[in-house]
mmCIF file of C-alpha atoms (C1' of nucleotides) in Angstrom:
data_model
loop_
_atom_site.group_PDB
_atom_site.id
_atom_site.type_symbol
_atom_site.label_atom_id
_atom_site.label_comp_id
_atom_site.label_asym_id
_atom_site.label_seq_id
_atom_site.Cartn_x
_atom_site.Cartn_y
_atom_site.Cartn_z
ATOM 1 C CA UNK A 54 29.281 -1.495 14.581
ATOM 2 C CA UNK A 55 29.221 -0.101 11.081
ATOM 3 C CA UNK A 56 26.454 -1.006 8.735
ATOM 4 C CA UNK A 57 27.739 -3.966 6.750
ATOM 5 C CA UNK A 58 27.890 -3.521 2.998
ATOM 6 C CA UNK A 59 25.231 -6.181 2.750
ATOM 7 C CA UNK A 60 22.646 -3.982 4.391
ATOM 8 C CA UNK A 61 22.995 -0.962 2.154
ATOM 9 C CA UNK A 62 20.017 0.007 0.033
ATOM 10 C CA UNK A 63 20.372 0.690 -3.684
ATOM 11 C CA UNK A 64 21.261 4.231 -4.719
ATOM 12 C CA UNK A 65 18.029 4.388 -6.678
ATOM 13 C CA UNK A 66 16.294 4.446 -3.320
ATOM 14 C CA UNK A 67 18.705 6.359 -1.119
ATOM 15 C CA UNK A 68 18.393 9.455 -3.286
ATOM 16 C CA UNK A 69 14.658 9.269 -3.826
ATOM 17 C CA UNK A 70 12.771 11.878 -1.759
ATOM 18 C CA UNK A 71 9.603 9.821 -1.570
ATOM 19 C CA UNK A 72 11.594 6.869 -0.253
ATOM 20 C CA UNK A 73 13.373 9.025 2.312
ATOM 21 C CA UNK A 74 10.087 10.492 3.438
ATOM 22 C CA UNK A 75 8.269 7.213 3.823
ATOM 23 C CA UNK A 76 11.206 5.494 5.485
ATOM 24 C CA UNK A 77 11.894 8.217 8.006
ATOM 25 C CA UNK A 78 8.160 8.394 8.607
ATOM 26 C CA UNK A 79 8.147 4.671 9.280
ATOM 27 C CA UNK A 80 10.786 5.176 11.977
ATOM 28 C CA UNK A 81 8.845 8.141 13.326
ATOM 29 C CA UNK A 82 5.682 6.111 13.348
ATOM 30 C CA UNK A 83 7.339 3.251 15.198
ATOM 31 C CA UNK A 84 8.730 5.573 17.854
ATOM 32 C CA UNK A 85 5.424 7.355 18.257
ATOM 33 C CA UNK A 86 3.421 4.153 18.379
ATOM 34 C CA UNK A 87 5.701 2.707 21.030
ATOM 35 C CA UNK A 88 5.630 5.890 23.058
ATOM 36 C CA UNK A 89 1.866 6.089 22.957
ATOM 37 C CA UNK A 90 1.361 2.378 23.537
ATOM 38 C CA UNK A 91 3.271 2.770 26.801
ATOM 39 C CA UNK A 92 0.372 4.974 27.933
ATOM 40 C CA UNK A 93 -2.340 2.810 26.387
ATOM 41 C CA UNK A 94 -2.931 5.122 23.429
ATOM 42 C CA UNK A 95 -2.392 5.341 19.713
ATOM 43 C CA UNK A 96 -2.097 8.046 17.086
ATOM 44 C CA UNK A 97 -5.808 8.524 16.540
ATOM 45 C CA UNK A 98 -6.346 9.121 20.251
ATOM 46 C CA UNK A 99 -3.848 11.930 20.420
ATOM 47 C CA UNK A 100 -5.218 13.581 17.313
ATOM 48 C CA UNK A 101 -8.730 13.503 18.723
ATOM 49 C CA UNK A 102 -7.902 14.611 22.239
ATOM 50 C CA UNK A 103 -5.738 17.456 20.948
ATOM 51 C CA UNK A 104 -8.493 18.602 18.620
ATOM 52 C CA UNK A 105 -11.166 18.441 21.302
ATOM 53 C CA UNK A 106 -8.952 20.309 23.732
ATOM 54 C CA UNK A 107 -8.199 23.087 21.300
ATOM 55 C CA UNK A 108 -11.571 23.567 19.633
ATOM 56 C CA UNK A 109 -14.018 22.229 22.152
ATOM 57 C CA UNK A 110 -16.825 19.686 21.697
ATOM 58 C CA UNK A 111 -17.559 18.665 18.144
ATOM 59 C CA UNK A 112 -19.420 16.151 16.046
ATOM 60 C CA UNK A 113 -17.637 13.098 14.710
ATOM 61 C CA UNK A 114 -17.793 14.461 11.191
ATOM 62 C CA UNK A 115 -16.211 17.759 12.271
ATOM 63 C CA UNK A 116 -13.493 15.845 14.099
ATOM 64 C CA UNK A 117 -12.872 13.844 10.966
ATOM 65 C CA UNK A 118 -12.315 17.014 8.986
ATOM 66 C CA UNK A 119 -9.823 18.413 11.457
ATOM 67 C CA UNK A 120 -7.895 15.254 12.181
ATOM 68 C CA UNK A 121 -7.990 13.638 8.757
ATOM 69 C CA UNK A 122 -9.487 10.543 10.307
ATOM 70 C CA UNK A 123 -11.983 8.757 8.110
ATOM 71 C CA UNK A 124 -15.563 8.715 9.391
ATOM 72 C CA UNK A 125 -15.599 4.949 9.154
ATOM 73 C CA UNK A 126 -12.613 4.759 11.506
ATOM 74 C CA UNK A 127 -13.949 7.435 13.785
ATOM 75 C CA UNK A 128 -16.543 5.187 15.386
ATOM 76 C CA UNK A 129 -13.991 2.739 16.747
ATOM 77 C CA UNK A 130 -11.599 5.495 17.812
ATOM 78 C CA UNK A 131 -14.291 7.328 19.762
ATOM 79 C CA UNK A 132 -15.404 4.037 21.276
ATOM 80 C CA UNK A 133 -11.867 3.421 22.507
ATOM 81 C CA UNK A 134 -11.659 6.890 24.024
ATOM 82 C CA UNK A 135 -15.104 6.570 25.580
ATOM 83 C CA UNK A 136 -14.199 3.178 27.060
ATOM 84 C CA UNK A 137 -11.278 4.870 28.772
ATOM 85 C CA UNK A 138 -13.553 7.695 30.002
ATOM 86 C CA UNK A 139 -11.416 10.243 28.182
ATOM 87 C CA UNK A 140 -14.345 11.443 26.151
ATOM 88 C CA UNK A 141 -18.129 11.487 26.307
ATOM 89 C CA UNK A 142 -20.391 10.783 23.352
ATOM 90 C CA UNK A 143 -23.850 12.315 23.651
ATOM 91 C CA UNK A 144 -26.576 12.875 21.104
ATOM 92 C CA UNK A 145 -26.853 16.468 19.912
ATOM 93 C CA UNK A 146 -30.283 17.787 21.045
ATOM 94 C CA UNK A 147 -30.275 20.434 18.298
ATOM 95 C CA UNK A 148 -29.464 18.000 15.506
ATOM 96 C CA UNK A 149 -30.439 14.429 16.049
ATOM 97 C CA UNK A 150 -28.111 13.145 13.353
ATOM 98 C CA UNK A 151 -25.073 14.178 15.334
ATOM 99 C CA UNK A 152 -23.166 13.006 18.335
ATOM 100 C CA UNK A 153 -21.416 15.624 20.376
ATOM 101 C CA UNK A 154 -18.015 14.466 21.552
ATOM 102 C CA UNK A 155 -16.653 16.182 24.645
ATOM 103 C CA UNK A 156 -13.313 15.728 26.335
ATOM 104 C CA UNK A 157 -13.438 14.888 30.051
ATOM 105 C CA UNK A 158 -11.099 16.095 32.795
ATOM 106 C CA UNK A 159 -9.556 12.637 32.718
ATOM 107 C CA UNK A 160 -9.092 13.105 28.989
ATOM 108 C CA UNK A 161 -7.237 16.367 29.578
ATOM 109 C CA UNK A 162 -4.944 14.714 32.067
ATOM 110 C CA UNK A 163 -4.254 11.917 29.599
ATOM 111 C CA UNK A 164 -3.594 14.499 26.885
ATOM 112 C CA UNK A 165 -0.932 16.129 29.036
ATOM 113 C CA UNK A 166 0.622 12.731 29.563
ATOM 114 C CA UNK A 167 0.645 12.115 25.819
ATOM 115 C CA UNK A 168 2.224 15.510 25.237
ATOM 116 C CA UNK A 169 5.127 14.616 27.465
ATOM 117 C CA UNK A 170 5.512 11.243 25.853
ATOM 118 C CA UNK A 171 5.591 12.835 22.414
ATOM 119 C CA UNK A 172 8.134 15.411 23.486
ATOM 120 C CA UNK A 173 10.447 12.584 24.390
ATOM 121 C CA UNK A 174 9.801 10.929 21.066
ATOM 122 C CA UNK A 175 10.641 14.078 19.095
ATOM 123 C CA UNK A 176 13.940 14.179 20.931
ATOM 124 C CA UNK A 177 14.787 10.646 19.897
ATOM 125 C CA UNK A 178 13.526 11.178 16.406
ATOM 126 C CA UNK A 179 15.499 14.331 15.708
ATOM 127 C CA UNK A 180 18.546 13.434 17.784
ATOM 128 C CA UNK A 181 21.092 13.787 14.969
ATOM 129 C CA UNK A 182 19.901 17.263 13.973
ATOM 130 C CA UNK A 183 20.789 20.619 15.453
ATOM 131 C CA UNK A 184 18.058 22.927 16.629
ATOM 132 C CA UNK A 185 18.344 25.037 13.473
ATOM 133 C CA UNK A 186 18.165 21.964 11.289
ATOM 134 C CA UNK A 187 15.093 20.766 13.102
ATOM 135 C CA UNK A 188 13.432 24.074 12.377
ATOM 136 C CA UNK A 189 14.445 23.855 8.733
ATOM 137 C CA UNK A 190 13.011 20.391 8.418
ATOM 138 C CA UNK A 191 9.811 21.334 10.186
ATOM 139 C CA UNK A 192 9.368 24.339 7.911
ATOM 140 C CA UNK A 193 9.943 22.420 4.710
ATOM 141 C CA UNK A 194 7.587 19.644 5.720
ATOM 142 C CA UNK A 195 4.943 22.113 6.847
ATOM 143 C CA UNK A 196 5.054 23.767 3.434
ATOM 144 C CA UNK A 197 4.729 20.430 1.711
ATOM 145 C CA UNK A 198 1.843 19.387 3.901
ATOM 146 C CA UNK A 199 0.146 22.708 3.412
ATOM 147 C CA UNK A 200 0.389 22.389 -0.312
ATOM 148 C CA UNK A 201 -0.894 18.837 -0.521
ATOM 149 C CA UNK A 202 -3.634 19.370 2.027
ATOM 150 C CA UNK A 203 -5.110 22.059 -0.194
ATOM 151 C CA UNK A 204 -4.660 20.338 -3.515
ATOM 152 C CA UNK A 205 -6.721 17.289 -2.736
ATOM 153 C CA UNK B 79 -10.838 27.743 -2.477
ATOM 154 C CA UNK B 80 -9.125 28.397 0.788
ATOM 155 C CA UNK B 81 -9.111 25.776 3.494
ATOM 156 C CA UNK B 82 -12.146 26.510 5.657
ATOM 157 C CA UNK B 83 -11.468 27.211 9.303
ATOM 158 C CA UNK B 84 -13.341 24.014 10.090
ATOM 159 C CA UNK B 85 -10.672 21.882 8.448
ATOM 160 C CA UNK B 86 -7.641 23.214 10.282
ATOM 161 C CA UNK B 87 -5.712 20.826 12.498
ATOM 162 C CA UNK B 88 -4.810 21.766 16.073
ATOM 163 C CA UNK B 89 -1.539 23.617 16.609
ATOM 164 C CA UNK B 90 -0.372 20.763 18.796
ATOM 165 C CA UNK B 91 -0.159 18.739 15.628
ATOM 166 C CA UNK B 92 0.869 21.277 13.020
ATOM 167 C CA UNK B 93 4.115 21.996 14.840
ATOM 168 C CA UNK B 94 4.950 18.407 15.714
ATOM 169 C CA UNK B 95 7.782 17.002 13.566
ATOM 170 C CA UNK B 96 6.598 13.428 13.861
ATOM 171 C CA UNK B 97 3.137 14.485 12.710
ATOM 172 C CA UNK B 98 4.549 16.442 9.789
ATOM 173 C CA UNK B 99 6.712 13.523 8.786
ATOM 174 C CA UNK B 100 3.988 10.916 8.900
ATOM 175 C CA UNK B 101 1.439 13.147 7.199
ATOM 176 C CA UNK B 102 3.694 14.242 4.360
ATOM 177 C CA UNK B 103 4.767 10.638 4.030
ATOM 178 C CA UNK B 104 1.135 9.630 3.747
ATOM 179 C CA UNK B 105 0.725 12.011 0.838
ATOM 180 C CA UNK B 106 3.967 10.748 -0.666
ATOM 181 C CA UNK B 107 2.809 7.202 -0.230
ATOM 182 C CA UNK B 108 -0.502 7.892 -1.890
ATOM 183 C CA UNK B 109 1.166 9.519 -4.882
ATOM 184 C CA UNK B 110 3.691 6.719 -5.210
ATOM 185 C CA UNK B 111 1.106 3.989 -4.826
ATOM 186 C CA UNK B 112 -1.087 5.549 -7.483
ATOM 187 C CA UNK B 113 1.846 6.007 -9.830
ATOM 188 C CA UNK B 114 2.982 2.433 -9.390
ATOM 189 C CA UNK B 115 -0.506 0.980 -9.520
ATOM 190 C CA UNK B 116 -0.856 2.523 -12.967
ATOM 191 C CA UNK B 117 1.901 0.134 -14.061
ATOM 192 C CA UNK B 118 0.640 -2.818 -11.997
ATOM 193 C CA UNK B 119 3.240 -2.491 -9.260
ATOM 194 C CA UNK B 120 3.596 -1.476 -5.645
ATOM 195 C CA UNK B 121 6.345 -0.198 -3.392
ATOM 196 C CA UNK B 122 7.816 -3.594 -2.542
ATOM 197 C CA UNK B 123 8.216 -4.409 -6.218
ATOM 198 C CA UNK B 124 10.265 -1.342 -6.945
ATOM 199 C CA UNK B 125 12.484 -1.870 -3.937
ATOM 200 C CA UNK B 126 13.176 -5.429 -4.973
ATOM 201 C CA UNK B 127 13.728 -4.787 -8.671
ATOM 202 C CA UNK B 128 16.011 -1.848 -7.920
ATOM 203 C CA UNK B 129 18.034 -3.935 -5.496
ATOM 204 C CA UNK B 130 18.341 -6.879 -7.864
ATOM 205 C CA UNK B 131 19.356 -4.579 -10.689
ATOM 206 C CA UNK B 132 22.053 -2.872 -8.681
ATOM 207 C CA UNK B 133 23.512 -5.805 -6.769
ATOM 208 C CA UNK B 134 22.633 -8.802 -8.891
ATOM 209 C CA UNK B 135 20.974 -12.059 -7.876
ATOM 210 C CA UNK B 136 20.484 -12.594 -4.163
ATOM 211 C CA UNK B 137 18.717 -14.762 -1.623
ATOM 212 C CA UNK B 138 15.438 -13.616 -0.143
ATOM 213 C CA UNK B 139 17.104 -12.993 3.202
ATOM 214 C CA UNK B 140 19.754 -10.790 1.605
ATOM 215 C CA UNK B 141 17.071 -8.877 -0.238
ATOM 216 C CA UNK B 142 15.250 -8.388 3.010
ATOM 217 C CA UNK B 143 18.323 -6.845 4.571
ATOM 218 C CA UNK B 144 18.809 -4.387 1.762
ATOM 219 C CA UNK B 145 15.228 -3.387 1.192
ATOM 220 C CA UNK B 146 13.994 -3.443 4.759
ATOM 221 C CA UNK B 147 11.279 -5.871 3.746
ATOM 222 C CA UNK B 148 10.457 -8.470 6.333
ATOM 223 C CA UNK B 149 11.220 -12.062 5.437
ATOM 224 C CA UNK B 150 7.635 -12.969 6.142
ATOM 225 C CA UNK B 151 6.449 -10.430 3.567
ATOM 226 C CA UNK B 152 9.123 -11.354 1.097
ATOM 227 C CA UNK B 153 7.478 -14.571 0.011
ATOM 228 C CA UNK B 154 4.350 -12.893 -1.286
ATOM 229 C CA UNK B 155 6.302 -10.049 -2.880
ATOM 230 C CA UNK B 156 8.578 -12.431 -4.771
ATOM 231 C CA UNK B 157 5.566 -14.488 -5.783
ATOM 232 C CA UNK B 158 3.968 -11.396 -7.269
ATOM 233 C CA UNK B 159 7.114 -10.531 -9.193
ATOM 234 C CA UNK B 160 7.561 -14.104 -10.352
ATOM 235 C CA UNK B 161 3.939 -14.247 -11.510
ATOM 236 C CA UNK B 162 4.658 -11.219 -13.676
ATOM 237 C CA UNK B 163 7.852 -12.867 -15.019
ATOM 238 C CA UNK B 164 9.926 -9.967 -13.711
ATOM 239 C CA UNK B 165 12.007 -12.248 -11.566
ATOM 240 C CA UNK B 166 13.028 -15.883 -11.355
ATOM 241 C CA UNK B 167 13.184 -17.892 -8.145
ATOM 242 C CA UNK B 168 15.545 -20.865 -8.265
ATOM 243 C CA UNK B 169 17.014 -23.047 -5.521
ATOM 244 C CA UNK B 170 20.655 -22.293 -4.702
ATOM 245 C CA UNK B 171 22.742 -25.384 -5.543
ATOM 246 C CA UNK B 172 25.507 -24.366 -3.140
ATOM 247 C CA UNK B 173 23.178 -23.845 -0.163
ATOM 248 C CA UNK B 174 19.969 -25.767 -0.244
ATOM 249 C CA UNK B 175 18.273 -23.509 2.274
ATOM 250 C CA UNK B 176 18.325 -20.599 -0.125
ATOM 251 C CA UNK B 177 16.462 -19.427 -3.152
ATOM 252 C CA UNK B 178 18.356 -17.326 -5.635
ATOM 253 C CA UNK B 179 16.252 -14.485 -7.009
ATOM 254 C CA UNK B 180 17.287 -13.130 -10.388
ATOM 255 C CA UNK B 181 15.839 -10.222 -12.334
ATOM 256 C CA UNK B 182 14.741 -11.006 -15.882
ATOM 257 C CA UNK B 183 15.077 -8.773 -18.966
ATOM 258 C CA UNK B 184 11.358 -8.136 -18.638
ATOM 259 C CA UNK B 185 12.003 -7.140 -15.055
ATOM 260 C CA UNK B 186 14.622 -4.619 -16.183
ATOM 261 C CA UNK B 187 12.230 -3.112 -18.666
ATOM 262 C CA UNK B 188 9.586 -2.813 -15.977
ATOM 263 C CA UNK B 189 12.124 -1.230 -13.651
ATOM 264 C CA UNK B 190 12.831 1.474 -16.220
ATOM 265 C CA UNK B 191 9.125 2.087 -16.494
ATOM 266 C CA UNK B 192 8.836 2.409 -12.731
ATOM 267 C CA UNK B 193 11.770 4.819 -12.676
ATOM 268 C CA UNK B 194 9.981 7.142 -15.060
ATOM 269 C CA UNK B 195 6.771 6.898 -13.111
ATOM 270 C CA UNK B 196 8.574 7.746 -9.884
ATOM 271 C CA UNK B 197 10.327 10.710 -11.464
ATOM 272 C CA UNK B 198 6.948 12.167 -12.250
ATOM 273 C CA UNK B 199 5.782 11.507 -8.716
ATOM 274 C CA UNK B 200 8.763 13.309 -7.183
ATOM 275 C CA UNK B 201 7.883 16.323 -9.261
ATOM 276 C CA UNK B 202 4.325 16.379 -7.936
ATOM 277 C CA UNK B 203 5.456 15.658 -4.430
ATOM 278 C CA UNK B 204 8.050 18.424 -4.224
ATOM 279 C CA UNK B 205 6.221 20.905 -6.424
ATOM 280 C CA UNK B 206 6.130 23.732 -3.874
ATOM 281 C CA UNK B 207 9.876 23.561 -3.150
ATOM 282 C CA UNK B 208 12.764 25.104 -5.042
ATOM 283 C CA UNK B 209 15.589 22.926 -6.221
ATOM 284 C CA UNK B 210 17.790 24.057 -3.343
ATOM 285 C CA UNK B 211 15.060 23.350 -0.839
ATOM 286 C CA UNK B 212 14.550 19.888 -2.251
ATOM 287 C CA UNK B 213 18.228 19.200 -1.759
ATOM 288 C CA UNK B 214 18.039 20.504 1.801
ATOM 289 C CA UNK B 215 15.096 18.294 2.590
ATOM 290 C CA UNK B 216 16.698 15.254 0.992
ATOM 291 C CA UNK B 217 19.871 15.812 2.963
ATOM 292 C CA UNK B 218 18.159 16.227 6.300
ATOM 293 C CA UNK B 219 16.001 13.169 5.783
ATOM 294 C CA UNK B 220 18.969 11.120 4.624
ATOM 295 C CA UNK B 221 20.796 12.001 7.814
ATOM 296 C CA UNK B 222 17.809 11.030 9.905
ATOM 297 C CA UNK B 223 17.370 7.779 8.067
ATOM 298 C CA UNK B 224 21.051 7.014 8.358
ATOM 299 C CA UNK B 225 20.971 7.551 12.064
ATOM 300 C CA UNK B 226 17.913 5.440 12.728
ATOM 301 C CA UNK B 227 18.915 2.681 10.360
ATOM 302 C CA UNK B 228 22.040 2.156 12.432
ATOM 303 C CA UNK B 229 20.486 2.486 15.856
ATOM 304 C CA UNK B 230 18.012 -0.316 15.484
ATOM 305 C "C1'" DA C 134 -43.907 17.793 -0.044
ATOM 306 C "C1'" DG C 135 -40.038 16.305 -2.113
ATOM 307 C "C1'" DG C 136 -35.210 15.730 -2.908
ATOM 308 C "C1'" DG C 137 -30.682 16.221 -1.843
ATOM 309 C "C1'" DA C 138 -27.120 16.729 1.594
ATOM 310 C "C1'" DA C 139 -25.044 15.579 6.005
ATOM 311 C "C1'" DC C 140 -24.285 12.292 9.709
ATOM 312 C "C1'" DA C 141 -23.202 7.866 12.111
ATOM 313 C "C1'" DT C 142 -22.430 3.186 11.445
ATOM 314 C "C1'" DT C 143 -21.005 -1.303 9.497
ATOM 315 C "C1'" DC C 144 -18.294 -4.144 6.537
ATOM 316 C "C1'" DG C 145 -14.521 -5.022 3.840
ATOM 317 C "C1'" DC C 146 -10.029 -4.010 1.382
ATOM 318 C "C1'" DC C 147 -5.075 -2.544 0.867
ATOM 319 C "C1'" DG C 148 -0.221 -1.499 2.171
ATOM 320 C "C1'" DC C 149 3.330 -1.709 5.212
ATOM 321 C "C1'" DA C 150 5.624 -3.374 9.295
ATOM 322 C "C1'" DC C 151 6.248 -6.904 12.707
ATOM 323 C "C1'" DC C 152 6.033 -11.346 15.543
ATOM 324 C "C1'" DA C 153 5.800 -16.350 16.501
ATOM 325 C "C1'" DA C 154 6.397 -20.844 15.084
ATOM 326 C "C1'" DC C 155 8.258 -24.411 12.297
ATOM 327 C "C1'" DA C 156 10.985 -27.347 9.200
ATOM 328 C "C1'" DA C 157 14.998 -27.789 6.614
ATOM 329 C "C1'" DC C 158 19.649 -27.010 6.278
ATOM 330 C "C1'" DG C 159 24.544 -25.277 7.217
ATOM 331 C "C1'" DA C 160 28.384 -24.058 10.180
ATOM 332 C "C1'" DT C 161 30.763 -24.664 14.407
ATOM 333 C "C1'" DG C 162 32.925 -26.578 18.539
ATOM 334 C "C1'" DT C 163 34.101 -30.302 21.147
ATOM 335 C "C1'" DA D 48 30.752 -37.677 14.600
ATOM 336 C "C1'" DC D 49 27.439 -35.245 16.975
ATOM 337 C "C1'" DA D 50 24.841 -31.864 19.182
ATOM 338 C "C1'" DT D 51 24.116 -27.125 19.097
ATOM 339 C "C1'" DC D 52 23.242 -22.915 17.229
ATOM 340 C "C1'" DG D 53 22.219 -19.723 13.542
ATOM 341 C "C1'" DT D 54 20.244 -19.024 9.008
ATOM 342 C "C1'" DT D 55 16.673 -19.582 5.559
ATOM 343 C "C1'" DG D 56 12.123 -19.928 3.674
ATOM 344 C "C1'" DT D 57 7.286 -20.417 4.711
ATOM 345 C "C1'" DT D 58 2.796 -19.935 7.046
ATOM 346 C "C1'" DG D 59 -0.391 -17.482 9.745
ATOM 347 C "C1'" DG D 60 -1.703 -13.814 12.591
ATOM 348 C "C1'" DT D 61 -1.469 -8.715 14.661
ATOM 349 C "C1'" DG D 62 -1.640 -3.767 14.429
ATOM 350 C "C1'" DC D 63 -2.004 0.752 12.556
ATOM 351 C "C1'" DG D 64 -3.388 3.968 9.173
ATOM 352 C "C1'" DG D 65 -6.067 5.044 5.220
ATOM 353 C "C1'" DC D 66 -10.154 4.176 1.810
ATOM 354 C "C1'" DG D 67 -14.584 2.917 -0.520
ATOM 355 C "C1'" DA D 68 -19.361 1.173 -0.605
ATOM 356 C "C1'" DA D 69 -23.774 0.702 1.355
ATOM 357 C "C1'" DT D 70 -27.481 1.753 4.764
ATOM 358 C "C1'" DG D 71 -30.602 4.281 7.588
ATOM 359 C "C1'" DT D 72 -31.661 8.463 9.869
ATOM 360 C "C1'" DT D 73 -32.231 13.283 10.101
ATOM 361 C "C1'" DC D 74 -31.964 17.915 8.469
ATOM 362 C "C1'" DC D 75 -32.543 21.602 5.224
ATOM 363 C "C1'" DC D 76 -33.813 23.982 1.080
ATOM 364 C "C1'" DT D 77 -36.711 24.948 -2.635
#
DNA sequence: AGGGAACATTCGCCGCACCAACAACGATGT
DNA sequence: ACATCGTTGTTGGTGCGGCGAATGTTCCCT
């Protein structure tokens, strides 16, 4: 079934990069959220587990810096992970302000599960693009992200 | 100032297309929201004004189809536009279920203002890319959006 | 010793997307 | 002519992601 003329967006939008970016991201987000929800997870969980796995135990503030998750949202996210025994929150003996967050073996297993789930999602997400085009897109977006991450 | 090693995201994320898309989109969204807020508008307003300008008066349901705005969110959005006198909501005499939404001259003036604002935003957003690269990115995203818009 | 910075936490807000329910109305088939 | 079904507008609630403000504790530097 073709898209009926009634459903077509105005040209002002269809040519606007910011619109294309936010709309495609909305689709990406939906696919990711569904994929992760099927394994009782959400975006924040993956970001945190991946960060803990790659860099080892860290304070909540340090995790916030790496993941871009706001400190005020971190509390709930860590609670959710701790409830699922994917992570342990312990007071830092060397600095009593901090909590040290550590990934558990269960957390690592869950992370591997999330990886697989996300691989599937990327496939769906990028289905219409060739491998070379996917690389192009990834490169362009990475440069954009890099730029904006540094400039505030 | 270079990005400190402490702030770097895990490689699992930096190479993940869905992550790149949602993160760049977050930056895009922030820039757009700020730009529009400076003229007392938000994303929904632009979508609606642009659609009304290009296709003429329409029912809320029709607008929802074109803009991707949910019917349940449409009410508030139209209220906001009507409050600002950018749009008029009138019952459709030929179908008493419907409201006919019409853009006002004031609405058209505001739309032109939003256009300018968004032009500036695109410039900031795509700053690190050459003109050819911007076209590449736009094309790839358009193809993705096209694909996913059709397949649910 | 004092003052400023960092940390964890709580509360609340916004934007965008989506779902469920409902009442009113229109179109359709029999 | 009537019941059924789909459409429309509206309300209210959910979830995720991102922010800001305010508080209390602890650390660190001068």
